Amino acid sequence: LLTAACLAFTVPGNILLIQNLYLILFCLFSGLIVRSPAGPLVAPLGSSVILPCYVDELLLMEGLEVEWRRTDSQTLVHLYQDGESRPEAQQQEYHDRAHFFTDQIQHGNFSLRLDNLTAEDEGRYTCRVYSQQDSGETEVQI
């Protein structure tokens, strides 16, 4: 989709030539593409839900950092840093409820399982992935 948008602006012209250069550079350096489902996730109260977050490319594990935050409040839900989950960094209300699939990280899967859902869990969550090569983010709604 991003590539198609860039190709749509390849008409030569004085002003468009500058825009073309900018758009081509934007396409080349626009960041890591982090994916998630388009629609909201629905789950009953008290159950578990998986918040999907993944990339299609292999990333170096060295220097990899993944953080899940509430989009509205920036509350830290879960942090993966220096090769391990960091429960001491997360907000207390997510302690023992937010679980990372550590064995799936090497495959580009940064999904999060949230257990014992409450009404307060409803909202938007941001998954941010930082690597030595690049960074990117996506949003999931419950």
mmCIF file of N, CA and C in Angstrom:
data_model
loop_
_atom_site.group_PDB
_atom_site.id
_atom_site.type_symbol
_atom_site.label_atom_id
_atom_site.label_comp_id
_atom_site.label_asym_id
_atom_site.label_seq_id
_atom_site.Cartn_x
_atom_site.Cartn_y
_atom_site.Cartn_z
ATOM 1 N N LEU A 1 0.828 -1.192 0.000
ATOM 2 C CA LEU A 1 0.000 0.000 0.000
ATOM 3 C C LEU A 1 0.864 1.243 0.000
ATOM 4 N N LEU A 2 1.882 1.263 0.822
ATOM 5 C CA LEU A 2 2.785 2.402 0.857
ATOM 6 C C LEU A 2 3.518 2.532 -0.473
ATOM 7 N N THR A 3 3.949 1.417 -1.047
ATOM 8 C CA THR A 3 4.642 1.457 -2.326
ATOM 9 C C THR A 3 3.728 1.994 -3.409
ATOM 10 N N ALA A 4 2.463 1.569 -3.430
ATOM 11 C CA ALA A 4 1.527 2.062 -4.436
ATOM 12 C C ALA A 4 1.343 3.567 -4.318
ATOM 13 N N ALA A 5 1.276 4.078 -3.105
ATOM 14 C CA ALA A 5 1.124 5.523 -2.908
ATOM 15 C C ALA A 5 2.345 6.253 -3.437
ATOM 16 N N CYS A 6 3.515 5.669 -3.264
ATOM 17 C CA CYS A 6 4.726 6.316 -3.749
ATOM 18 C C CYS A 6 4.762 6.304 -5.263
ATOM 19 N N LEU A 7 4.352 5.228 -5.878
ATOM 20 C CA LEU A 7 4.375 5.144 -7.330
ATOM 21 C C LEU A 7 3.342 6.062 -7.975
ATOM 22 N N ALA A 8 2.301 6.388 -7.253
ATOM 23 C CA ALA A 8 1.264 7.265 -7.796
ATOM 24 C C ALA A 8 1.770 8.688 -8.006
ATOM 25 N N PHE A 9 2.871 9.064 -7.375
ATOM 26 C CA PHE A 9 3.385 10.429 -7.466
ATOM 27 C C PHE A 9 4.645 10.535 -8.313
ATOM 28 N N THR A 10 4.809 9.657 -9.291
ATOM 29 C CA THR A 10 6.017 9.685 -10.099
ATOM 30 C C THR A 10 5.878 10.491 -11.384
ATOM 31 N N VAL A 11 4.869 11.339 -11.470
ATOM 32 C CA VAL A 11 4.711 12.206 -12.634
ATOM 33 C C VAL A 11 5.774 13.297 -12.557
ATOM 34 N N PRO A 12 6.631 13.460 -13.602
ATOM 35 C CA PRO A 12 7.667 14.486 -13.530
ATOM 36 C C PRO A 12 7.080 15.897 -13.586
ATOM 37 N N GLY A 13 7.779 16.836 -12.983
ATOM 38 C CA GLY A 13 7.370 18.233 -12.975
ATOM 39 C C GLY A 13 8.226 18.990 -11.991
ATOM 40 N N ASN A 14 8.271 20.295 -12.096
ATOM 41 C CA ASN A 14 9.155 21.082 -11.231
ATOM 42 C C ASN A 14 8.843 20.882 -9.757
ATOM 43 N N ILE A 15 7.612 21.085 -9.368
ATOM 44 C CA ILE A 15 7.243 20.934 -7.956
ATOM 45 C C ILE A 15 7.126 19.462 -7.594
ATOM 46 N N LEU A 16 6.559 18.688 -8.494
ATOM 47 C CA LEU A 16 6.383 17.261 -8.206
ATOM 48 C C LEU A 16 7.712 16.539 -8.093
ATOM 49 N N LEU A 17 8.743 17.031 -8.774
ATOM 50 C CA LEU A 17 10.045 16.391 -8.700
ATOM 51 C C LEU A 17 10.557 16.394 -7.256
ATOM 52 N N ILE A 18 10.395 17.504 -6.554
ATOM 53 C CA ILE A 18 10.787 17.587 -5.146
ATOM 54 C C ILE A 18 9.911 16.664 -4.313
ATOM 55 N N GLN A 19 8.614 16.653 -4.605
ATOM 56 C CA GLN A 19 7.718 15.764 -3.868
ATOM 57 C C GLN A 19 8.084 14.311 -4.128
ATOM 58 N N ASN A 20 8.428 13.990 -5.386
ATOM 59 C CA ASN A 20 8.812 12.609 -5.706
ATOM 60 C C ASN A 20 10.015 12.176 -4.886
ATOM 61 N N LEU A 21 11.018 13.054 -4.824
ATOM 62 C CA LEU A 21 12.214 12.732 -4.071
ATOM 63 C C LEU A 21 11.864 12.502 -2.605
ATOM 64 N N TYR A 22 11.052 13.378 -2.043
ATOM 65 C CA TYR A 22 10.634 13.244 -0.643
ATOM 66 C C TYR A 22 9.865 11.943 -0.441
ATOM 67 N N LEU A 23 8.937 11.647 -1.333
ATOM 68 C CA LEU A 23 8.123 10.431 -1.180
ATOM 69 C C LEU A 23 8.957 9.179 -1.353
ATOM 70 N N ILE A 24 9.902 9.209 -2.276
ATOM 71 C CA ILE A 24 10.760 8.040 -2.456
ATOM 72 C C ILE A 24 11.609 7.830 -1.206
ATOM 73 N N LEU A 25 12.172 8.906 -0.660
ATOM 74 C CA LEU A 25 12.945 8.774 0.571
ATOM 75 C C LEU A 25 12.066 8.298 1.709
ATOM 76 N N PHE A 26 10.832 8.790 1.775
ATOM 77 C CA PHE A 26 9.895 8.349 2.801
ATOM 78 C C PHE A 26 9.637 6.858 2.669
ATOM 79 N N CYS A 27 9.488 6.370 1.456
ATOM 80 C CA CYS A 27 9.228 4.938 1.246
ATOM 81 C C CYS A 27 10.426 4.087 1.656
ATOM 82 N N LEU A 28 11.611 4.603 1.377
ATOM 83 C CA LEU A 28 12.802 3.837 1.700
ATOM 84 C C LEU A 28 13.106 3.843 3.199
ATOM 85 N N PHE A 29 12.748 4.924 3.896
ATOM 86 C CA PHE A 29 13.122 5.073 5.295
ATOM 87 C C PHE A 29 11.920 5.251 6.210
ATOM 88 N N SER A 30 10.796 4.673 5.857
ATOM 89 C CA SER A 30 9.578 4.912 6.630
ATOM 90 C C SER A 30 9.472 4.073 7.893
ATOM 91 N N GLY A 31 10.362 3.122 8.127
ATOM 92 C CA GLY A 31 10.366 2.376 9.374
ATOM 93 C C GLY A 31 9.900 0.946 9.230
ATOM 94 N N LEU A 32 10.001 0.256 10.322
ATOM 95 C CA LEU A 32 9.610 -1.137 10.434
ATOM 96 C C LEU A 32 8.092 -1.250 10.339
ATOM 97 N N ILE A 33 7.606 -2.204 9.580
ATOM 98 C CA ILE A 33 6.160 -2.389 9.454
ATOM 99 C C ILE A 33 5.711 -3.411 10.501
ATOM 100 N N VAL A 34 4.988 -2.915 11.494
ATOM 101 C CA VAL A 34 4.468 -3.751 12.573
ATOM 102 C C VAL A 34 2.984 -3.942 12.306
ATOM 103 N N ARG A 35 2.504 -5.174 12.374
ATOM 104 C CA ARG A 35 1.122 -5.490 11.987
ATOM 105 C C ARG A 35 0.275 -5.941 13.170
ATOM 106 N N SER A 36 -1.047 -5.733 13.008
ATOM 107 C CA SER A 36 -2.045 -6.192 13.965
ATOM 108 C C SER A 36 -3.382 -6.242 13.236
ATOM 109 N N PRO A 37 -4.426 -6.821 13.844
ATOM 110 C CA PRO A 37 -5.724 -6.872 13.168
ATOM 111 C C PRO A 37 -6.345 -5.485 13.040
ATOM 112 N N ALA A 38 -7.179 -5.313 12.020
ATOM 113 C CA ALA A 38 -7.799 -4.014 11.757
ATOM 114 C C ALA A 38 -8.941 -3.708 12.731
ATOM 115 N N GLY A 39 -9.728 -4.694 13.056
ATOM 116 C CA GLY A 39 -10.908 -4.463 13.890
ATOM 117 C C GLY A 39 -10.641 -4.651 15.366
ATOM 118 N N PRO A 40 -11.600 -4.253 16.214
ATOM 119 C CA PRO A 40 -11.437 -4.423 17.664
ATOM 120 C C PRO A 40 -11.552 -5.897 18.067
ATOM 121 N N LEU A 41 -10.891 -6.248 19.161
ATOM 122 C CA LEU A 41 -10.971 -7.594 19.717
ATOM 123 C C LEU A 41 -12.108 -7.623 20.733
ATOM 124 N N VAL A 42 -12.840 -8.733 20.766
ATOM 125 C CA VAL A 42 -13.962 -8.863 21.691
ATOM 126 C C VAL A 42 -13.737 -10.121 22.525
ATOM 127 N N ALA A 43 -13.865 -9.977 23.848
ATOM 128 C CA ALA A 43 -13.698 -11.110 24.750
ATOM 129 C C ALA A 43 -14.549 -10.867 25.994
ATOM 130 N N PRO A 44 -15.089 -11.936 26.593
ATOM 131 C CA PRO A 44 -15.903 -11.774 27.809
ATOM 132 C C PRO A 44 -15.056 -11.344 29.010
ATOM 133 N N LEU A 45 -15.686 -10.634 29.935
ATOM 134 C CA LEU A 45 -15.015 -10.258 31.172
ATOM 135 C C LEU A 45 -14.553 -11.510 31.902
ATOM 136 N N GLY A 46 -13.377 -11.440 32.498
ATOM 137 C CA GLY A 46 -12.830 -12.579 33.225
ATOM 138 C C GLY A 46 -12.044 -13.547 32.363
ATOM 139 N N SER A 47 -12.127 -13.413 31.038
ATOM 140 C CA SER A 47 -11.411 -14.323 30.137
ATOM 141 C C SER A 47 -10.057 -13.734 29.749
ATOM 142 N N SER A 48 -9.405 -14.384 28.825
ATOM 143 C CA SER A 48 -8.122 -13.917 28.292
ATOM 144 C C SER A 48 -8.296 -13.495 26.851
ATOM 145 N N VAL A 49 -7.437 -12.588 26.409
ATOM 146 C CA VAL A 49 -7.444 -12.151 25.015
ATOM 147 C C VAL A 49 -5.997 -11.986 24.571
ATOM 148 N N ILE A 50 -5.735 -12.318 23.321
ATOM 149 C CA ILE A 50 -4.399 -12.130 22.758
ATOM 150 C C ILE A 50 -4.417 -10.882 21.901
ATOM 151 N N LEU A 51 -3.519 -9.942 22.207
ATOM 152 C CA LEU A 51 -3.360 -8.721 21.427
ATOM 153 C C LEU A 51 -2.249 -8.987 20.418
ATOM 154 N N PRO A 52 -2.612 -9.206 19.150
ATOM 155 C CA PRO A 52 -1.608 -9.567 18.150
ATOM 156 C C PRO A 52 -0.701 -8.392 17.772
ATOM 157 N N CYS A 53 0.565 -8.705 17.569
ATOM 158 C CA CYS A 53 1.556 -7.731 17.119
ATOM 159 C C CYS A 53 2.699 -8.534 16.510
ATOM 160 N N TYR A 54 3.003 -8.277 15.236
ATOM 161 C CA TYR A 54 4.052 -9.059 14.589
ATOM 162 C C TYR A 54 4.676 -8.296 13.430
ATOM 163 N N VAL A 55 5.849 -8.763 13.016
ATOM 164 C CA VAL A 55 6.527 -8.233 11.837
ATOM 165 C C VAL A 55 6.770 -9.393 10.881
ATOM 166 N N ASP A 56 6.909 -9.064 9.602
ATOM 167 C CA ASP A 56 7.117 -10.097 8.586
ATOM 168 C C ASP A 56 8.584 -10.364 8.298
ATOM 169 N N GLU A 57 9.462 -9.568 8.870
ATOM 170 C CA GLU A 57 10.884 -9.730 8.599
ATOM 171 C C GLU A 57 11.614 -10.207 9.848
ATOM 172 N N LEU A 58 12.756 -10.852 9.641
ATOM 173 C CA LEU A 58 13.554 -11.302 10.777
ATOM 174 C C LEU A 58 14.329 -10.123 11.340
ATOM 175 N N LEU A 59 14.328 -10.007 12.652
ATOM 176 C CA LEU A 59 15.044 -8.931 13.328
ATOM 177 C C LEU A 59 16.173 -9.515 14.159
ATOM 178 N N LEU A 60 17.235 -8.745 14.309
ATOM 179 C CA LEU A 60 18.305 -9.165 15.205
ATOM 180 C C LEU A 60 17.787 -9.124 16.634
ATOM 181 N N MET A 61 18.083 -10.154 17.399
ATOM 182 C CA MET A 61 17.623 -10.205 18.789
ATOM 183 C C MET A 61 18.404 -9.219 19.663
ATOM 184 N N GLU A 62 19.655 -8.967 19.289
ATOM 185 C CA GLU A 62 20.476 -8.037 20.063
ATOM 186 C C GLU A 62 19.909 -6.619 19.954
ATOM 187 N N GLY A 63 19.670 -6.008 21.088
ATOM 188 C CA GLY A 63 19.150 -4.640 21.111
ATOM 189 C C GLY A 63 17.654 -4.531 20.858
ATOM 190 N N LEU A 64 16.954 -5.674 20.755
ATOM 191 C CA LEU A 64 15.518 -5.667 20.501
ATOM 192 C C LEU A 64 14.752 -5.254 21.754
ATOM 193 N N GLU A 65 13.803 -4.350 21.586
ATOM 194 C CA GLU A 65 12.950 -3.916 22.684
ATOM 195 C C GLU A 65 11.514 -3.838 22.190
ATOM 196 N N VAL A 66 10.597 -4.370 22.988
ATOM 197 C CA VAL A 66 9.173 -4.322 22.655
ATOM 198 C C VAL A 66 8.424 -3.795 23.871
ATOM 199 N N GLU A 67 7.591 -2.796 23.646
ATOM 200 C CA GLU A 67 6.778 -2.285 24.746
ATOM 201 C C GLU A 67 5.318 -2.229 24.327
ATOM 202 N N TRP A 68 4.473 -2.625 25.254
ATOM 203 C CA TRP A 68 3.026 -2.517 25.104
ATOM 204 C C TRP A 68 2.547 -1.450 26.074
ATOM 205 N N ARG A 69 1.797 -0.472 25.579
ATOM 206 C CA ARG A 69 1.271 0.602 26.416
ATOM 207 C C ARG A 69 -0.200 0.838 26.104
ATOM 208 N N ARG A 70 -0.919 1.339 27.095
ATOM 209 C CA ARG A 70 -2.258 1.869 26.848
ATOM 210 C C ARG A 70 -2.068 3.126 26.014
ATOM 211 N N THR A 71 -2.774 3.239 24.921
ATOM 212 C CA THR A 71 -2.598 4.373 24.024
ATOM 213 C C THR A 71 -3.074 5.669 24.663
ATOM 214 N N ASP A 72 -4.173 5.593 25.406
ATOM 215 C CA ASP A 72 -4.748 6.806 25.991
ATOM 216 C C ASP A 72 -3.910 7.379 27.132
ATOM 217 N N SER A 73 -3.396 6.539 28.003
ATOM 218 C CA SER A 73 -2.694 7.009 29.202
ATOM 219 C C SER A 73 -1.180 6.794 29.157
ATOM 220 N N GLN A 74 -0.696 6.075 28.160
ATOM 221 C CA GLN A 74 0.720 5.696 28.055
ATOM 222 C C GLN A 74 1.183 4.792 29.204
ATOM 223 N N THR A 75 0.221 4.179 29.901
ATOM 224 C CA THR A 75 0.539 3.233 30.973
ATOM 225 C C THR A 75 1.289 2.039 30.390
ATOM 226 N N LEU A 76 2.402 1.660 31.005
ATOM 227 C CA LEU A 76 3.189 0.525 30.533
ATOM 228 C C LEU A 76 2.514 -0.779 30.949
ATOM 229 N N VAL A 77 2.116 -1.561 29.954
ATOM 230 C CA VAL A 77 1.450 -2.838 30.193
ATOM 231 C C VAL A 77 2.476 -3.959 30.272
ATOM 232 N N HIS A 78 3.465 -3.931 29.364
ATOM 233 C CA HIS A 78 4.506 -4.964 29.355
ATOM 234 C C HIS A 78 5.735 -4.444 28.629
ATOM 235 N N LEU A 79 6.917 -4.864 29.108
ATOM 236 C CA LEU A 79 8.177 -4.464 28.490
ATOM 237 C C LEU A 79 9.064 -5.675 28.305
ATOM 238 N N TYR A 80 9.605 -5.827 27.093
ATOM 239 C CA TYR A 80 10.616 -6.838 26.791
ATOM 240 C C TYR A 80 11.885 -6.077 26.419
ATOM 241 N N GLN A 81 12.965 -6.332 27.162
ATOM 242 C CA GLN A 81 14.197 -5.563 26.971
ATOM 243 C C GLN A 81 15.382 -6.422 27.397
ATOM 244 N N ASP A 82 16.483 -6.286 26.675
ATOM 245 C CA ASP A 82 17.707 -7.028 27.011
ATOM 246 C C ASP A 82 17.469 -8.530 27.095
ATOM 247 N N GLY A 83 16.634 -9.048 26.188
ATOM 248 C CA GLY A 83 16.425 -10.486 26.097
ATOM 249 C C GLY A 83 15.458 -11.092 27.086
ATOM 250 N N GLU A 84 14.730 -10.259 27.844
ATOM 251 C CA GLU A 84 13.768 -10.825 28.801
ATOM 252 C C GLU A 84 12.642 -9.850 29.103
ATOM 253 N N SER A 85 11.547 -10.404 29.604
ATOM 254 C CA SER A 85 10.434 -9.572 30.052
ATOM 255 C C SER A 85 10.841 -8.852 31.329
ATOM 256 N N ARG A 86 10.322 -7.638 31.500
ATOM 257 C CA ARG A 86 10.659 -6.804 32.659
ATOM 258 C C ARG A 86 9.392 -6.494 33.465
ATOM 259 N N PRO A 87 8.890 -7.464 34.248
ATOM 260 C CA PRO A 87 7.651 -7.246 35.003
ATOM 261 C C PRO A 87 7.755 -6.119 36.028
ATOM 262 N N GLU A 88 8.966 -5.841 36.513
ATOM 263 C CA GLU A 88 9.138 -4.773 37.503
ATOM 264 C C GLU A 88 8.860 -3.387 36.915
ATOM 265 N N ALA A 89 8.873 -3.285 35.581
ATOM 266 C CA ALA A 89 8.649 -1.988 34.925
ATOM 267 C C ALA A 89 7.173 -1.731 34.624
ATOM 268 N N GLN A 90 6.371 -2.790 34.592
ATOM 269 C CA GLN A 90 4.977 -2.622 34.190
ATOM 270 C C GLN A 90 4.116 -2.069 35.327
ATOM 271 N N GLN A 91 3.005 -1.464 34.924
ATOM 272 C CA GLN A 91 2.038 -0.927 35.885
ATOM 273 C C GLN A 91 1.481 -2.085 36.728
ATOM 274 N N GLN A 92 1.266 -1.846 37.992
ATOM 275 C CA GLN A 92 0.845 -2.883 38.939
ATOM 276 C C GLN A 92 -0.421 -3.624 38.490
ATOM 277 N N GLU A 93 -1.390 -2.928 37.912
ATOM 278 C CA GLU A 93 -2.650 -3.587 37.536
ATOM 279 C C GLU A 93 -2.481 -4.644 36.446
ATOM 280 N N TYR A 94 -1.308 -4.671 35.779
ATOM 281 C CA TYR A 94 -1.062 -5.676 34.739
ATOM 282 C C TYR A 94 -0.115 -6.774 35.209
ATOM 283 N N HIS A 95 0.379 -6.638 36.427
ATOM 284 C CA HIS A 95 1.288 -7.643 36.982
ATOM 285 C C HIS A 95 0.557 -8.983 37.108
ATOM 286 N N ASP A 96 1.153 -10.038 36.595
ATOM 287 C CA ASP A 96 0.588 -11.395 36.574
ATOM 288 C C ASP A 96 -0.624 -11.530 35.648
ATOM 289 N N ARG A 97 -0.938 -10.490 34.852
ATOM 290 C CA ARG A 97 -2.057 -10.592 33.895
ATOM 291 C C ARG A 97 -1.590 -10.422 32.457
ATOM 292 N N ALA A 98 -0.471 -9.738 32.234
ATOM 293 C CA ALA A 98 0.046 -9.496 30.882
ATOM 294 C C ALA A 98 1.232 -10.432 30.636
ATOM 295 N N HIS A 99 1.101 -11.273 29.626
ATOM 296 C CA HIS A 99 2.120 -12.292 29.358
ATOM 297 C C HIS A 99 2.594 -12.206 27.918
ATOM 298 N N PHE A 100 3.898 -12.245 27.756
ATOM 299 C CA PHE A 100 4.558 -12.158 26.463
ATOM 300 C C PHE A 100 4.945 -13.562 26.020
ATOM 301 N N PHE A 101 4.849 -13.844 24.739
ATOM 302 C CA PHE A 101 5.224 -15.151 24.200
ATOM 303 C C PHE A 101 6.710 -15.121 23.852
ATOM 304 N N THR A 102 7.556 -15.226 24.865
ATOM 305 C CA THR A 102 9.000 -15.068 24.697
ATOM 306 C C THR A 102 9.567 -16.019 23.644
ATOM 307 N N ASP A 103 9.041 -17.233 23.569
ATOM 308 C CA ASP A 103 9.555 -18.211 22.603
ATOM 309 C C ASP A 103 9.180 -17.867 21.159
ATOM 310 N N GLN A 104 8.295 -16.920 20.954
ATOM 311 C CA GLN A 104 7.862 -16.547 19.608
ATOM 312 C C GLN A 104 8.563 -15.294 19.063
ATOM 313 N N ILE A 105 9.330 -14.614 19.904
ATOM 314 C CA ILE A 105 9.978 -13.369 19.500
ATOM 315 C C ILE A 105 10.890 -13.575 18.303
ATOM 316 N N GLN A 106 11.652 -14.655 18.310
ATOM 317 C CA GLN A 106 12.586 -14.909 17.207
ATOM 318 C C GLN A 106 11.872 -15.081 15.876
ATOM 319 N N HIS A 107 10.566 -15.339 15.904
ATOM 320 C CA HIS A 107 9.769 -15.486 14.683
ATOM 321 C C HIS A 107 9.028 -14.197 14.329
ATOM 322 N N GLY A 108 9.297 -13.114 15.065
ATOM 323 C CA GLY A 108 8.664 -11.830 14.772
ATOM 324 C C GLY A 108 7.292 -11.659 15.396
ATOM 325 N N ASN A 109 6.943 -12.518 16.354
ATOM 326 C CA ASN A 109 5.647 -12.446 17.024
ATOM 327 C C ASN A 109 5.821 -11.765 18.388
ATOM 328 N N PHE A 110 5.226 -10.577 18.545
ATOM 329 C CA PHE A 110 5.342 -9.808 19.781
ATOM 330 C C PHE A 110 3.984 -9.658 20.455
ATOM 331 N N SER A 111 3.112 -10.632 20.224
ATOM 332 C CA SER A 111 1.755 -10.597 20.776
ATOM 333 C C SER A 111 1.783 -10.675 22.296
ATOM 334 N N LEU A 112 0.711 -10.184 22.896
ATOM 335 C CA LEU A 112 0.583 -10.140 24.344
ATOM 336 C C LEU A 112 -0.731 -10.799 24.747
ATOM 337 N N ARG A 113 -0.687 -11.666 25.761
ATOM 338 C CA ARG A 113 -1.913 -12.254 26.304
ATOM 339 C C ARG A 113 -2.278 -11.502 27.580
ATOM 340 N N LEU A 114 -3.501 -11.021 27.617
ATOM 341 C CA LEU A 114 -4.003 -10.303 28.790
ATOM 342 C C LEU A 114 -5.061 -11.180 29.443
ATOM 343 N N ASP A 115 -4.803 -11.592 30.676
ATOM 344 C CA ASP A 115 -5.688 -12.503 31.398
ATOM 345 C C ASP A 115 -6.645 -11.745 32.311
ATOM 346 N N ASN A 116 -7.712 -12.449 32.714
ATOM 347 C CA ASN A 116 -8.685 -11.944 33.686
ATOM 348 C C ASN A 116 -9.160 -10.531 33.319
ATOM 349 N N LEU A 117 -9.710 -10.424 32.115
ATOM 350 C CA LEU A 117 -10.143 -9.122 31.600
ATOM 351 C C LEU A 117 -11.170 -8.453 32.504
ATOM 352 N N THR A 118 -10.997 -7.142 32.649
ATOM 353 C CA THR A 118 -11.949 -6.333 33.405
ATOM 354 C C THR A 118 -12.512 -5.258 32.477
ATOM 355 N N ALA A 119 -13.560 -4.599 32.909
ATOM 356 C CA ALA A 119 -14.147 -3.517 32.105
ATOM 357 C C ALA A 119 -13.136 -2.399 31.885
ATOM 358 N N GLU A 120 -12.232 -2.195 32.831
ATOM 359 C CA GLU A 120 -11.206 -1.147 32.716
ATOM 360 C C GLU A 120 -10.177 -1.445 31.626
ATOM 361 N N ASP A 121 -10.104 -2.709 31.178
ATOM 362 C CA ASP A 121 -9.148 -3.070 30.127
ATOM 363 C C ASP A 121 -9.600 -2.621 28.740
ATOM 364 N N GLU A 122 -10.857 -2.246 28.613
ATOM 365 C CA GLU A 122 -11.356 -1.790 27.316
ATOM 366 C C GLU A 122 -10.591 -0.540 26.889
ATOM 367 N N GLY A 123 -10.186 -0.504 25.628
ATOM 368 C CA GLY A 123 -9.458 0.657 25.116
ATOM 369 C C GLY A 123 -8.451 0.263 24.062
ATOM 370 N N ARG A 124 -7.558 1.198 23.767
ATOM 371 C CA ARG A 124 -6.539 1.003 22.732
ATOM 372 C C ARG A 124 -5.172 0.759 23.371
ATOM 373 N N TYR A 125 -4.430 -0.153 22.742
ATOM 374 C CA TYR A 125 -3.096 -0.523 23.195
ATOM 375 C C TYR A 125 -2.125 -0.362 22.023
ATOM 376 N N THR A 126 -0.934 0.139 22.315
ATOM 377 C CA THR A 126 0.091 0.324 21.293
ATOM 378 C C THR A 126 1.235 -0.644 21.533
ATOM 379 N N CYS A 127 1.616 -1.338 20.478
ATOM 380 C CA CYS A 127 2.775 -2.224 20.493
ATOM 381 C C CYS A 127 3.886 -1.506 19.734
ATOM 382 N N ARG A 128 4.994 -1.202 20.418
ATOM 383 C CA ARG A 128 6.142 -0.544 19.779
ATOM 384 C C ARG A 128 7.313 -1.521 19.768
ATOM 385 N N VAL A 129 7.928 -1.652 18.593
ATOM 386 C CA VAL A 129 9.057 -2.556 18.420
ATOM 387 C C VAL A 129 10.267 -1.720 18.017
ATOM 388 N N TYR A 130 11.336 -1.850 18.774
ATOM 389 C CA TYR A 130 12.584 -1.145 18.489
ATOM 390 C C TYR A 130 13.660 -2.184 18.223
ATOM 391 N N SER A 131 14.375 -2.038 17.131
ATOM 392 C CA SER A 131 15.502 -2.922 16.842
ATOM 393 C C SER A 131 16.700 -2.057 16.469
ATOM 394 N N GLN A 132 17.838 -2.686 16.302
ATOM 395 C CA GLN A 132 19.029 -1.940 15.889
ATOM 396 C C GLN A 132 18.837 -1.344 14.499
ATOM 397 N N GLN A 133 18.037 -2.018 13.657
ATOM 398 C CA GLN A 133 17.834 -1.559 12.294
ATOM 399 C C GLN A 133 16.787 -0.461 12.196
ATOM 400 N N ASP A 134 15.713 -0.552 12.968
ATOM 401 C CA ASP A 134 14.572 0.320 12.766
ATOM 402 C C ASP A 134 13.597 0.237 13.934
ATOM 403 N N SER A 135 12.460 0.910 13.793
ATOM 404 C CA SER A 135 11.404 0.814 14.797
ATOM 405 C C SER A 135 10.059 0.994 14.116
ATOM 406 N N GLY A 136 9.014 0.580 14.791
ATOM 407 C CA GLY A 136 7.663 0.727 14.261
ATOM 408 C C GLY A 136 6.657 0.413 15.345
ATOM 409 N N GLU A 137 5.401 0.689 15.055
ATOM 410 C CA GLU A 137 4.353 0.453 16.040
ATOM 411 C C GLU A 137 3.041 0.139 15.356
ATOM 412 N N THR A 138 2.133 -0.428 16.134
ATOM 413 C CA THR A 138 0.785 -0.689 15.678
ATOM 414 C C THR A 138 -0.138 -0.558 16.877
ATOM 415 N N GLU A 139 -1.424 -0.482 16.595
ATOM 416 C CA GLU A 139 -2.423 -0.278 17.662
ATOM 417 C C GLU A 139 -3.462 -1.394 17.605
ATOM 418 N N VAL A 140 -3.886 -1.844 18.793
ATOM 419 C CA VAL A 140 -4.904 -2.877 18.934
ATOM 420 C C VAL A 140 -5.974 -2.339 19.869
ATOM 421 N N GLN A 141 -7.244 -2.627 19.553
ATOM 422 C CA GLN A 141 -8.339 -2.177 20.406
ATOM 423 C C GLN A 141 -9.088 -3.358 20.989
ATOM 424 N N ILE A 142 -9.378 -3.273 22.283
ATOM 425 C CA ILE A 142 -10.205 -4.294 22.953
ATOM 426 C C ILE A 142 -11.566 -3.658 23.184
#
